[in-house]
Short mmCIF file of N, CA, C and O in Angstrom, two decimals:
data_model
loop_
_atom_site.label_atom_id
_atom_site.label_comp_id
_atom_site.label_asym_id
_atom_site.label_seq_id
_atom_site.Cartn_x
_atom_site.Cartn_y
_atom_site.Cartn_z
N UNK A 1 -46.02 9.55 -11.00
CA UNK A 1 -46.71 9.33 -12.25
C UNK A 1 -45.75 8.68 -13.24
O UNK A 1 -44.72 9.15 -13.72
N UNK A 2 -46.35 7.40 -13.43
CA UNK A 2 -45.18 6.66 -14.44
C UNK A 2 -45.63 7.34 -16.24
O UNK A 2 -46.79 7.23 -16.65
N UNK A 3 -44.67 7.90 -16.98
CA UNK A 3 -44.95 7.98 -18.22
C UNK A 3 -44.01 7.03 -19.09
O UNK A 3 -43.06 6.28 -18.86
N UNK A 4 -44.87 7.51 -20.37
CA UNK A 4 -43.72 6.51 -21.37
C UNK A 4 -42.63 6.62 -21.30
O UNK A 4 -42.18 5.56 -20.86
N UNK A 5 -41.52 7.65 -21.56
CA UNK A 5 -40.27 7.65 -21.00
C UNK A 5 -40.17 6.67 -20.09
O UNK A 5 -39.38 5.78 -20.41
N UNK A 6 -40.79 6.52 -18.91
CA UNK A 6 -39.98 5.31 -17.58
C UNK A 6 -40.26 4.60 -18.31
O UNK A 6 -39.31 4.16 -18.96
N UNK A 7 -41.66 4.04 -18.67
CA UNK A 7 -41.97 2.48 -19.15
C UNK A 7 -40.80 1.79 -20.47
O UNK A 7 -40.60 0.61 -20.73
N UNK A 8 -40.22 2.92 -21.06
CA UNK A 8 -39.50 2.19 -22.02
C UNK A 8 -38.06 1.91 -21.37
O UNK A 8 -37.37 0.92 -21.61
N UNK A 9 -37.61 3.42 -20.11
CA UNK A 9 -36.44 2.83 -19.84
C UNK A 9 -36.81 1.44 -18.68
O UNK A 9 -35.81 0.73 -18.58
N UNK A 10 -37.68 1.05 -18.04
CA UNK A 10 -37.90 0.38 -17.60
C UNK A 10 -37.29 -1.40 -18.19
O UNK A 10 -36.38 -2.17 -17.90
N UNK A 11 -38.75 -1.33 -19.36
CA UNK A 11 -38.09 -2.08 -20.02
C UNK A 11 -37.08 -2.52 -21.01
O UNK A 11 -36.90 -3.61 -21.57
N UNK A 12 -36.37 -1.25 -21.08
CA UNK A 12 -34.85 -1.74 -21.81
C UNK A 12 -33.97 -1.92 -20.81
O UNK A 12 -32.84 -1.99 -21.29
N UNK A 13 -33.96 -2.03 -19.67
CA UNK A 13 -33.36 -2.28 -18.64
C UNK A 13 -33.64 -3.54 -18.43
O UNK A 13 -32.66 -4.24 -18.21
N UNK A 14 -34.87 -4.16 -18.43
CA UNK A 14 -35.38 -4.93 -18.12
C UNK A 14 -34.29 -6.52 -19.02
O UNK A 14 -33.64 -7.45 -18.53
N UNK A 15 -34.52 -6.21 -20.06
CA UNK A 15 -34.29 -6.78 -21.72
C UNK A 15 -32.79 -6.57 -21.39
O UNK A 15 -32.64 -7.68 -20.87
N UNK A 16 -31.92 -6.17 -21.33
CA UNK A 16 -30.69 -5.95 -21.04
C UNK A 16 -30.19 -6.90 -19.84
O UNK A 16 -29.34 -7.77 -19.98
N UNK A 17 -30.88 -6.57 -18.60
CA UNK A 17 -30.52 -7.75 -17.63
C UNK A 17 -30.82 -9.15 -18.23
O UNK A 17 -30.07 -10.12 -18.10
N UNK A 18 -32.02 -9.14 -18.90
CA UNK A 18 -31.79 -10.39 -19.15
C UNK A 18 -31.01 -11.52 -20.69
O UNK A 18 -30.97 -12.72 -20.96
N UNK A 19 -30.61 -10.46 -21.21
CA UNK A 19 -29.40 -10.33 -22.35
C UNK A 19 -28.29 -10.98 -21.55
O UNK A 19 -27.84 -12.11 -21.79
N UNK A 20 -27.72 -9.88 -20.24
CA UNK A 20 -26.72 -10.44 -19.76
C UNK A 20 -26.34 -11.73 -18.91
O UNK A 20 -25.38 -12.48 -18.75
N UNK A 21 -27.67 -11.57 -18.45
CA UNK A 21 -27.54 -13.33 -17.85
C UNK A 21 -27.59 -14.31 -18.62
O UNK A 21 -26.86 -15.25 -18.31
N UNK A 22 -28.24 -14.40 -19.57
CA UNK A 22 -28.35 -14.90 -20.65
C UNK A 22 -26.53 -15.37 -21.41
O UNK A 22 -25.88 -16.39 -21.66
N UNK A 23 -26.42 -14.41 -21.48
CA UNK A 23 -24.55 -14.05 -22.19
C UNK A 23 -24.04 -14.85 -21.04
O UNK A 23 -23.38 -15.82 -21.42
N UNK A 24 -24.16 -14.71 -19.68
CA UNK A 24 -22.95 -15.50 -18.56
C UNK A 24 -23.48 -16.45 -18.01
O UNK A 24 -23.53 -16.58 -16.79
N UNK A 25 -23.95 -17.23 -18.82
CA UNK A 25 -24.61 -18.72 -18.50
C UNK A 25 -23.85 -19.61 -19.73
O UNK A 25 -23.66 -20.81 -19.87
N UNK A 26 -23.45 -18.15 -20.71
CA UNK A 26 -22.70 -19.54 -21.67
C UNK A 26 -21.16 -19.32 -21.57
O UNK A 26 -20.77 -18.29 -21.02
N UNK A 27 -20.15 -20.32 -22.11
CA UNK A 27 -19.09 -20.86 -21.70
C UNK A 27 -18.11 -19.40 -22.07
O UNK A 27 -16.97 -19.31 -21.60
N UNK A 28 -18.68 -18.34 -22.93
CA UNK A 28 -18.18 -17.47 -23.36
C UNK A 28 -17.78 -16.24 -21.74
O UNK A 28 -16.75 -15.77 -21.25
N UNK A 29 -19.27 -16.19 -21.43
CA UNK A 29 -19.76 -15.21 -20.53
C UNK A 29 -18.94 -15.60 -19.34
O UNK A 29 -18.23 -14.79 -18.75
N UNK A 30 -19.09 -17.19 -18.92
CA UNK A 30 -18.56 -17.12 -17.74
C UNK A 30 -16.93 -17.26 -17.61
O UNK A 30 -16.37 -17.38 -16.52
N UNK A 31 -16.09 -17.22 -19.14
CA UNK A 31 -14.89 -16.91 -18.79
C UNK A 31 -14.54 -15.32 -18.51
O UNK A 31 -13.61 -14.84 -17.87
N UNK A 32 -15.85 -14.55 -19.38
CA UNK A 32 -15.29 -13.08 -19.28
C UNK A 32 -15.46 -12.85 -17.56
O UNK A 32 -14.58 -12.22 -16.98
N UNK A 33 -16.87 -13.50 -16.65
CA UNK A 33 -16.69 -12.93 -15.40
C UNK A 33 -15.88 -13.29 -14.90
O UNK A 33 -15.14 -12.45 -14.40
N UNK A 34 -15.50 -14.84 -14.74
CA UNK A 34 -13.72 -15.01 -14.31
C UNK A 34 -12.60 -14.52 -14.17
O UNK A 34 -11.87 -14.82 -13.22
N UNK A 35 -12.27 -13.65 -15.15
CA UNK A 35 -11.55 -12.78 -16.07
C UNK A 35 -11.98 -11.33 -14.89
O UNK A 35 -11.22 -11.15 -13.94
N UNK A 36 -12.85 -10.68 -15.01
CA UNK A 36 -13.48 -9.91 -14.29
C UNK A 36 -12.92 -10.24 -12.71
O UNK A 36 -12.14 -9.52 -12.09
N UNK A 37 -13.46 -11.43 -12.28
CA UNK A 37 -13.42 -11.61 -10.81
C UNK A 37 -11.78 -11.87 -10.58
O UNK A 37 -11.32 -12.16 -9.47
N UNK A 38 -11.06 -11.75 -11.63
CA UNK A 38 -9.61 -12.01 -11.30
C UNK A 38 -9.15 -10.54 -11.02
O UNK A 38 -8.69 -10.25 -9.92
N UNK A 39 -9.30 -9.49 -12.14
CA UNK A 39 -9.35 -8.37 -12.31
C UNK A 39 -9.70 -7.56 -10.92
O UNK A 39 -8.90 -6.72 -10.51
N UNK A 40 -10.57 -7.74 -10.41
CA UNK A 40 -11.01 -7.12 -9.00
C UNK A 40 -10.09 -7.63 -8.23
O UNK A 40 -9.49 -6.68 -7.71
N UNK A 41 -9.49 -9.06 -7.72
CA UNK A 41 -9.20 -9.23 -6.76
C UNK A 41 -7.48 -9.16 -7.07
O UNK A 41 -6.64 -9.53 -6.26
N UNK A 42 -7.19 -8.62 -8.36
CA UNK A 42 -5.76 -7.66 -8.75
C UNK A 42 -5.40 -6.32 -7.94
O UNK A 42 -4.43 -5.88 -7.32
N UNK A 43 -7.27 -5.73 -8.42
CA UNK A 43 -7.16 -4.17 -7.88
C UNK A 43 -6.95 -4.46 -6.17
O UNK A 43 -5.97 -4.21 -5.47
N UNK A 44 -8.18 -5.06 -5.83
CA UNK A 44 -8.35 -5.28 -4.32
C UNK A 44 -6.75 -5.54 -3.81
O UNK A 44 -6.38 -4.92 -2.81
N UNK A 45 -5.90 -6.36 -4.44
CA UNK A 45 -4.58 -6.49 -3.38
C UNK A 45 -3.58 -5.36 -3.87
O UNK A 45 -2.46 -5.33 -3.36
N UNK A 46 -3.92 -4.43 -4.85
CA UNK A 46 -3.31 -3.37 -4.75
C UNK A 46 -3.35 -2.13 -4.32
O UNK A 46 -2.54 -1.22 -4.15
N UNK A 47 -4.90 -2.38 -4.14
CA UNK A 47 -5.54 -1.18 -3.10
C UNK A 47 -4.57 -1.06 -1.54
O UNK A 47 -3.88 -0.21 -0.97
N UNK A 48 -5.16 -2.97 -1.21
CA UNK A 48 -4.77 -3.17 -0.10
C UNK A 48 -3.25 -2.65 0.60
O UNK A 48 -2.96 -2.30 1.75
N UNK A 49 -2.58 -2.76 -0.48
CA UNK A 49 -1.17 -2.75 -0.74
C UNK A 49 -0.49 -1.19 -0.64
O UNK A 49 0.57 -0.80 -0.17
N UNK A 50 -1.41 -0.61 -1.18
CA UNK A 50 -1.41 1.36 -0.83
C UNK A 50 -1.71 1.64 0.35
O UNK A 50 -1.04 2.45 0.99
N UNK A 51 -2.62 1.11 0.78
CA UNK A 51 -2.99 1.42 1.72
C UNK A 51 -2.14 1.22 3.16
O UNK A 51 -1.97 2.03 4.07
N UNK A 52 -1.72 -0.04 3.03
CA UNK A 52 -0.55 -0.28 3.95
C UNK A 52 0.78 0.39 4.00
O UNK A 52 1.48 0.46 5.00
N UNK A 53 1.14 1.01 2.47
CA UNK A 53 1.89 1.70 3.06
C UNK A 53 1.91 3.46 2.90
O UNK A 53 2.88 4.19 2.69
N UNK A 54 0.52 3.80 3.06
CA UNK A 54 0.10 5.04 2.87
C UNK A 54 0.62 5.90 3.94
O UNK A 54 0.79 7.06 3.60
N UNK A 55 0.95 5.57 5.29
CA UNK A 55 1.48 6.16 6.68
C UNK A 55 2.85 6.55 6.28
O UNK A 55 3.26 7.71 6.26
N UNK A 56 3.62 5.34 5.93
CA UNK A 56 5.43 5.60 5.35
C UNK A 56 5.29 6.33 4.29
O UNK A 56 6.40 6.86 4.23
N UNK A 57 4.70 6.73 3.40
CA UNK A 57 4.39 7.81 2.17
C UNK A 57 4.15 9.02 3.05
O UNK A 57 5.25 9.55 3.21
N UNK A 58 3.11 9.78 3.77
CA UNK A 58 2.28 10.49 3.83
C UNK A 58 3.77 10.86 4.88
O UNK A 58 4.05 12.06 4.79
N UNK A 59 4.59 10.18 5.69
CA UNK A 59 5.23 10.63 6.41
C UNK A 59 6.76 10.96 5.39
O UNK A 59 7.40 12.01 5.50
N UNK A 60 7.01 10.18 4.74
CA UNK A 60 8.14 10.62 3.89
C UNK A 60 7.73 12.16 3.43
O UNK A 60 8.47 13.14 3.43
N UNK A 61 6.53 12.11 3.11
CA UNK A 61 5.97 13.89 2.01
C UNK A 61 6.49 14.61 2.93
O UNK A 61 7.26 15.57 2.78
N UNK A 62 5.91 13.98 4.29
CA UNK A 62 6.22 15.67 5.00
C UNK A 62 7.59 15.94 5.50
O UNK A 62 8.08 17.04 5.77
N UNK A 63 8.02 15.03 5.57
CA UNK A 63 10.03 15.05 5.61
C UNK A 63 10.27 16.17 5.05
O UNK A 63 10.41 17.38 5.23
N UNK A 64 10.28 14.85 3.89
CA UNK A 64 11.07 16.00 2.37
C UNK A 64 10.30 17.39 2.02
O UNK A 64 10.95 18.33 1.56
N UNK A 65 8.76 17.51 2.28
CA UNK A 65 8.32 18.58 1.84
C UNK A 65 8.91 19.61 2.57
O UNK A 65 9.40 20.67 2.15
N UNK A 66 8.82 19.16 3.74
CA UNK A 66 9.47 20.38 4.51
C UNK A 66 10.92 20.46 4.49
O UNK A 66 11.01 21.67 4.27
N UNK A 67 11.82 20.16 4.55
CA UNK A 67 13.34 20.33 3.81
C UNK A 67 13.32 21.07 2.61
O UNK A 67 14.07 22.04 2.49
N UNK A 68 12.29 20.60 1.40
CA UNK A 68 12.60 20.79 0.03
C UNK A 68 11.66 22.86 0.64
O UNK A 68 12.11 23.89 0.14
N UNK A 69 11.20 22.87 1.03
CA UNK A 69 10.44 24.17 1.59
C UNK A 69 11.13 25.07 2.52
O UNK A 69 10.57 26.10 2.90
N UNK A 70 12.45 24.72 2.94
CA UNK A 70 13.11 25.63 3.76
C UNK A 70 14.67 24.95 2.85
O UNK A 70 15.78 24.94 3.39
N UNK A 71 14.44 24.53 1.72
CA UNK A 71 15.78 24.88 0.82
C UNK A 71 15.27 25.41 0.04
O UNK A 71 16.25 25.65 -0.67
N UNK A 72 14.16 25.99 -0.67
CA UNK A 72 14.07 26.71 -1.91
C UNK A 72 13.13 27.92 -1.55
O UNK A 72 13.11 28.92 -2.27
N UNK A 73 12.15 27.77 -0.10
CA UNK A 73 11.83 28.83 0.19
C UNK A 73 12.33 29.40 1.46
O UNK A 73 11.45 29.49 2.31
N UNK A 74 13.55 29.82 1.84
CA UNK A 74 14.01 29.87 3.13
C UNK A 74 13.50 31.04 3.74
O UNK A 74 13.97 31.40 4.82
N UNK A 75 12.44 31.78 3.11
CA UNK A 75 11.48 32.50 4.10
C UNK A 75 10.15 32.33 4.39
O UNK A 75 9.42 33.14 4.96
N UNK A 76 9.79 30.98 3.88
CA UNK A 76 8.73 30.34 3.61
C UNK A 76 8.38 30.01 5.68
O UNK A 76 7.16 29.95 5.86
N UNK A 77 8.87 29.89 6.51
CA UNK A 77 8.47 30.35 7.66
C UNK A 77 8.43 31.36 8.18
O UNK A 77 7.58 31.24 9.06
N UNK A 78 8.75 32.15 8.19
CA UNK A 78 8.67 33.27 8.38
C UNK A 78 7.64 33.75 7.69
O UNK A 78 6.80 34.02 8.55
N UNK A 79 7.12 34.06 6.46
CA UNK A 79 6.20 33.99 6.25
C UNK A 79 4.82 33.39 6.61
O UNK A 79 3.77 34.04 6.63
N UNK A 80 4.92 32.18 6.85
CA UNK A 80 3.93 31.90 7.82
C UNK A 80 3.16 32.40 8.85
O UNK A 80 2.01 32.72 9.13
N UNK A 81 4.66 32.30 9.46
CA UNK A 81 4.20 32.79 11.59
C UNK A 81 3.90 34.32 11.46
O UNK A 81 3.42 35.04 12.34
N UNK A 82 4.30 34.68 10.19
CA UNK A 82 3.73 36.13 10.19
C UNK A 82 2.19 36.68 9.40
O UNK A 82 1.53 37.72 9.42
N UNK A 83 2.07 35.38 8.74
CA UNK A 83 0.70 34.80 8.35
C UNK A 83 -0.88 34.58 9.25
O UNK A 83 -2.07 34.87 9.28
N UNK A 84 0.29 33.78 9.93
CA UNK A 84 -0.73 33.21 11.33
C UNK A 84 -0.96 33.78 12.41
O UNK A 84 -1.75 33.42 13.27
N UNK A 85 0.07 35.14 12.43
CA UNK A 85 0.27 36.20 13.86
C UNK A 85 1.12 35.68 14.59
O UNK A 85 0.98 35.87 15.80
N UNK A 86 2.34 34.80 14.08
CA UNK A 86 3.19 34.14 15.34
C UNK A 86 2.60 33.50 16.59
O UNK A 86 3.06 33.71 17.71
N UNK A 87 1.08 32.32 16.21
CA UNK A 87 0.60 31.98 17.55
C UNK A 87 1.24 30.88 17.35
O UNK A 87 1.92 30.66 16.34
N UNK A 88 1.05 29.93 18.46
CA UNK A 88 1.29 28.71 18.45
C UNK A 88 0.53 27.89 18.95
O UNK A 88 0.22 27.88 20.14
N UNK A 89 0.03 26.87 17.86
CA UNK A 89 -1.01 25.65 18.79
C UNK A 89 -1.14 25.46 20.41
O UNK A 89 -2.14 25.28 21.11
N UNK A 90 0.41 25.59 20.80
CA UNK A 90 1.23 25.01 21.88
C UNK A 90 0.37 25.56 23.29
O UNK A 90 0.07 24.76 24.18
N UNK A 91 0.11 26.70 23.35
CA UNK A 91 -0.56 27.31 24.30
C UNK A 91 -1.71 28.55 24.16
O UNK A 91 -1.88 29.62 24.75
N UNK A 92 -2.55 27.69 22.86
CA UNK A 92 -3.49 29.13 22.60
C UNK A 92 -4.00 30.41 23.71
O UNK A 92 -4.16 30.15 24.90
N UNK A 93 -4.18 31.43 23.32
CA UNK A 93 -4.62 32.33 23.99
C UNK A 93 -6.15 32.69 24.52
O UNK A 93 -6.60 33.74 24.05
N UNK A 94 -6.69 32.24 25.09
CA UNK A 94 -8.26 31.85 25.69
C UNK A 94 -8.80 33.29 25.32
O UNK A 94 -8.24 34.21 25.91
N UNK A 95 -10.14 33.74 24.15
CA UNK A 95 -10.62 34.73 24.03
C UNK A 95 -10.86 35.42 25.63
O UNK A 95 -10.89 34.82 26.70
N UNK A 96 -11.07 37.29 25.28
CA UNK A 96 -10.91 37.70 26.67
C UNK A 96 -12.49 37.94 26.66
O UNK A 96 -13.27 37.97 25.71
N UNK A 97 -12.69 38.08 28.07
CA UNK A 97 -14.27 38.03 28.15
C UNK A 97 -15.14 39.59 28.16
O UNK A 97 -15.30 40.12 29.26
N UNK A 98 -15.52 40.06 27.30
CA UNK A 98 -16.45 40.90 26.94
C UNK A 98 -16.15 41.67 28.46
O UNK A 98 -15.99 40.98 29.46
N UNK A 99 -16.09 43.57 28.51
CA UNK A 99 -16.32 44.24 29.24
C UNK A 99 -17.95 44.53 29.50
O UNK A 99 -18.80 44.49 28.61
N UNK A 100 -18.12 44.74 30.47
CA UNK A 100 -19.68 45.41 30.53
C UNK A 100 -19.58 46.51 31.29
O UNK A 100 -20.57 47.21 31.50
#
């Protein structure tokens, strides 16, 4: 059920798109999207640029995290494995199968 509410945001939406095309058809508008489309393809090669070296980051953290974590918490394992029950990924223990 369309009511007045939609119909007005409708058409101020409407009136707005065509404001803005309007605006980037003149010599003003189409330096700001220029400007814009430079702006994106700034972010885009700095995205790109994180991203490439997000592996050498993510692997440095865990270096140092773990050094900086067994120099300031040197029971900070131990705590753990006593956290976790001392298992180890390495050879989990297969649940035992129900007596009957």
């Amino acid at each position: 059920m369309v009511n007045a509410k939609h119909l007005a945001t409708f058409v101020l939406g409407a009136a707005a798109g065509v404001a803005l095309h309007k605006y980037l058809q003149t010599e003003e508008g189409e330096k700001a999207l220029a400007d814009l489309k430079d702006k994106a393809n700034q972010f885009k090669g700095e995205a790109e640029g994180a991203i490439d070296k997000a592996p050498e980051y993510f692997e440095k953290l865990k270096t140092e995290g773990a050094e900086a974590l067994k120099q300031y918490f040197p029971g900070a394992e131990k705590f753990l494995q006593d956290l976790f029950g001392g298992k180890t990924t390495e050879n989990p223990t297969p649940p035992s199968e129900p007596q009957v």
